XYZ file of N, CA, C and O in Angstrom:
308
model
N 137.188 129.001 144.062
C 137.632 129.394 145.620
C 136.922 131.122 145.661
O 136.526 130.956 147.212
N 136.350 131.890 144.295
C 136.162 132.425 144.844
C 134.570 132.894 145.264
O 133.837 133.359 145.881
N 133.597 131.625 144.586
C 132.227 131.668 145.255
C 132.575 131.412 146.355
O 131.609 131.097 147.058
N 133.149 129.653 146.719
C 132.898 129.776 148.218
C 132.575 130.726 148.794
O 132.123 131.053 150.160
N 134.014 131.279 148.685
C 134.097 132.606 149.903
C 132.885 133.688 149.630
O 132.659 134.206 150.542
N 132.528 133.088 148.568
C 130.298 134.520 148.558
C 129.297 133.656 148.865
O 128.789 133.757 148.865
N 129.836 132.217 149.474
C 128.753 130.958 149.371
C 128.193 131.279 148.734
O 126.700 130.920 148.426
N 128.296 130.933 147.316
C 127.487 130.648 146.025
C 127.690 129.643 145.418
O 129.107 129.671 145.085
N 127.099 128.605 145.114
C 127.174 127.341 144.579
C 127.606 127.749 143.066
O 127.434 128.150 142.452
N 128.401 126.290 142.806
C 128.614 126.889 141.253
C 128.134 126.099 140.313
O 127.757 127.083 138.975
N 127.020 125.738 140.782
C 125.621 125.599 139.480
C 125.489 126.541 139.695
O 124.064 126.995 138.611
N 125.089 127.699 140.304
C 124.862 129.049 140.209
C 124.563 129.585 139.099
O 123.790 130.515 138.359
N 126.158 129.812 138.929
C 126.370 130.447 137.650
C 126.569 129.656 136.292
O 126.709 129.989 135.015
N 127.442 128.316 136.614
C 127.552 127.500 135.457
C 126.170 126.232 134.846
O 126.460 125.868 136.203
N 126.163 125.847 133.654
C 125.489 125.268 133.726
C 126.030 123.848 133.986
O 127.145 124.050 133.371
N 125.711 122.444 133.213
C 126.677 121.074 133.352
C 127.199 121.362 131.787
O 128.082 121.027 131.952
N 125.923 121.699 130.969
C 126.765 121.928 129.033
C 128.216 122.630 129.201
O 129.030 123.203 129.066
N 127.912 124.505 130.442
C 128.600 124.748 130.223
C 130.398 124.335 130.933
O 131.308 125.052 130.544
N 129.882 123.564 132.181
C 131.559 123.212 132.880
C 132.086 122.163 132.101
O 133.054 121.968 131.835
N 131.544 121.468 131.005
C 131.490 120.353 130.464
C 132.539 121.210 129.607
O 133.538 120.758 129.382
N 132.168 122.047 128.437
C 133.012 122.985 127.964
C 133.816 123.388 128.745
O 135.404 123.425 127.908
N 134.073 124.142 130.056
C 134.968 124.984 130.406
C 136.210 123.464 131.121
O 137.308 124.575 130.700
N 135.534 122.683 131.417
C 137.109 122.172 131.626
C 137.043 121.095 130.631
O 138.366 120.196 131.317
N 136.581 120.785 129.615
C 137.168 120.014 127.900
C 138.267 121.488 127.671
O 138.886 120.637 126.963
N 138.676 122.497 128.197
C 139.852 122.575 127.728
C 141.247 122.628 128.129
O 141.225 121.630 128.973
N 142.329 122.291 127.236
C 143.557 121.828 127.612
C 144.593 122.355 128.699
O 144.434 121.065 130.072
N 144.974 123.445 128.254
C 146.476 123.843 129.996
C 144.630 124.371 130.774
O 143.725 125.197 130.270
N 144.965 124.509 131.743
C 144.439 125.485 133.279
C 144.453 126.437 132.718
O 143.329 126.971 133.402
N 145.325 126.854 131.853
C 145.093 128.985 131.700
C 144.000 129.329 131.022
O 142.730 129.925 130.970
N 143.489 127.829 129.642
C 142.153 127.611 128.774
C 141.306 127.653 129.631
O 139.993 127.843 129.444
N 141.277 127.133 131.134
C 139.838 126.766 131.606
C 139.579 127.481 132.331
O 138.719 128.638 132.729
N 140.325 128.528 132.716
C 140.774 130.020 133.632
C 139.797 130.917 132.870
O 138.752 131.296 133.228
N 140.264 130.835 131.566
C 139.627 131.870 130.584
C 138.637 131.270 130.343
O 137.447 132.506 130.205
N 137.510 130.339 129.879
C 137.059 129.702 129.754
C 135.727 130.689 130.464
O 134.605 130.773 130.327
N 136.269 129.251 132.024
C 135.481 129.922 133.189
C 135.145 131.641 133.329
O 133.671 132.180 133.076
N 135.966 132.190 133.409
C 136.002 134.180 132.838
C 134.944 134.007 131.507
O 134.545 135.032 131.924
N 135.178 134.120 130.519
C 134.193 133.984 129.657
C 132.846 134.139 129.795
O 131.897 134.191 129.662
N 132.438 132.780 129.948
C 130.995 132.018 130.680
C 130.713 133.198 132.120
O 129.190 133.695 131.909
N 131.331 133.533 133.136
C 131.227 134.409 133.318
C 130.884 135.710 133.411
O 129.913 136.260 133.825
N 131.660 136.451 132.345
C 131.116 137.413 131.732
C 130.151 137.755 130.516
O 129.383 138.154 130.376
N 129.479 136.564 130.240
C 128.667 136.216 129.410
C 127.363 135.898 130.020
O 126.332 136.816 130.053
N 127.393 135.525 130.947
C 125.775 135.284 132.052
C 125.936 136.834 132.773
O 124.707 136.845 133.369
N 126.684 137.434 133.554
C 126.758 138.295 134.611
C 127.087 139.856 133.867
O 126.005 140.306 134.193
N 127.870 140.219 132.957
C 128.224 141.087 132.616
C 127.338 141.389 130.537
O 127.503 142.215 130.516
N 126.696 140.461 130.845
C 125.949 139.981 129.428
C 127.049 140.427 128.044
O 126.591 140.936 127.353
N 128.385 139.841 128.007
C 129.101 140.289 127.099
C 129.553 138.910 126.320
O 129.827 137.652 126.557
N 129.562 139.091 125.277
C 129.152 137.532 124.159
C 130.632 137.052 124.661
O 131.248 136.719 124.205
N 129.790 135.553 124.427
C 130.547 133.865 124.210
C 131.229 134.298 123.229
O 131.011 134.002 122.552
N 132.482 133.933 123.360
C 133.421 133.399 122.448
C 133.413 131.945 121.987
O 133.322 131.502 122.833
N 133.550 131.711 121.131
C 133.156 130.329 119.937
C 134.601 129.257 120.004
O 135.288 130.420 119.736
N 134.368 128.110 121.307
C 135.620 127.548 121.004
C 135.044 125.693 119.999
O 135.960 125.200 119.740
N 133.657 126.000 120.848
C 133.557 124.839 120.266
C 131.856 124.629 119.241
O 131.349 125.886 119.880
N 132.446 124.037 118.286
C 130.537 124.425 117.724
C 130.061 124.140 118.173
O 128.543 124.586 118.079
N 130.187 122.895 118.834
C 128.632 122.101 119.279
C 128.457 122.609 121.158
O 127.205 122.435 121.622
N 128.528 124.152 120.707
C 128.071 124.924 122.219
C 126.721 125.118 122.442
O 126.064 125.472 121.860
N 126.848 124.472 123.936
C 124.857 125.142 124.436
C 124.515 126.542 124.314
O 124.853 127.067 125.428
N 123.695 126.947 123.826
C 123.275 128.310 123.788
C 121.877 128.149 124.125
O 120.636 127.316 123.857
N 121.865 128.930 125.364
C 119.992 128.674 126.101
C 119.453 129.569 125.374
O 119.815 130.224 125.194
N 118.042 128.874 125.738
C 117.383 129.628 124.787
C 116.454 130.435 125.790
O 116.977 130.761 127.285
N 115.511 131.761 125.458
C 114.980 132.747 126.806
C 114.485 132.161 128.289
O 114.821 132.990 129.107
N 114.088 130.870 127.774
C 113.552 130.200 129.450
C 114.135 130.520 130.652
O 114.847 130.574 131.686
N 115.959 129.610 129.749
C 117.035 129.248 130.531
C 117.852 130.064 130.986
O 118.139 130.417 132.193
N 117.734 131.773 130.031
C 118.662 132.434 130.813
C 117.052 133.170 132.047
O 118.348 133.439 132.234
N 116.863 133.572 131.214
C 115.644 133.754 132.394
C 115.399 133.327 133.323
O 116.257 133.869 135.430
N 115.861 131.523 133.278
C 116.111 130.922 135.037
C 117.257 130.922 135.301
O 117.307 131.396 136.784
N 118.562 131.613 134.794
C 119.798 131.740 135.330
C 119.896 132.843 135.941
O 120.608 133.027 136.742
N 119.331 133.926 135.102
C 119.362 135.169 135.913
C 118.162 135.406 137.115
O 119.364 135.852 138.094
N 117.260 134.726 137.915
C 116.765 134.360 138.148
C 117.679 133.535 139.412
O 117.847 134.528 141.064
N 118.441 132.947 138.816
C 119.337 131.704 139.971
C 120.224 132.784 140.778
O 120.417 132.999 141.531
N 120.991 134.014 140.080
C 121.922 134.628 140.254
C 120.990 135.837 141.010
O 122.034 135.792 142.024
N 120.418 136.365 140.594
C 119.705 137.600 141.631
C 119.643 136.407 142.955
O 119.322 137.284 143.476
N 118.960 135.232 142.963
C 118.393 135.059 144.062
C 119.767 134.945 144.930
O 119.866 134.913 146.837
N 120.732 134.490 144.482
C 122.088 134.120 145.167
C 122.463 135.811 145.446
O 123.088 135.168 147.100
N 122.209 136.436 145.422
C 123.013 138.047 145.720
C 122.622 138.312 146.714
O 122.738 138.980 147.613
N 121.094 138.056 146.829
C 120.133 138.606 147.929
C 119.754 137.854 149.024
O 119.544 138.216 150.105
N 120.840 136.328 148.635
C 121.128 135.197 149.912
C 122.353 136.065 151.115
O 121.969 135.370 151.521
N 122.886 136.885 149.964
C 124.197 137.401 151.262
C 124.198 137.870 152.073
O 124.201 138.269 152.843
């Protein structure tokens, strides 16, 4: 809802692997906390806590592409 208010697409912050991990949490609070973890990892560079062993770790190219998408989204508002 917050992203909609800012007119930012969900895919700008979260990859499909991220969303799979986020939505794979059982209680709704776990989903919200995991989404916050990914947000803090992507935007604030706070290390992501490990919940699943097979968690997708983006390589440097993916990280640069994601950062570019975030910056482009910010400049579009």
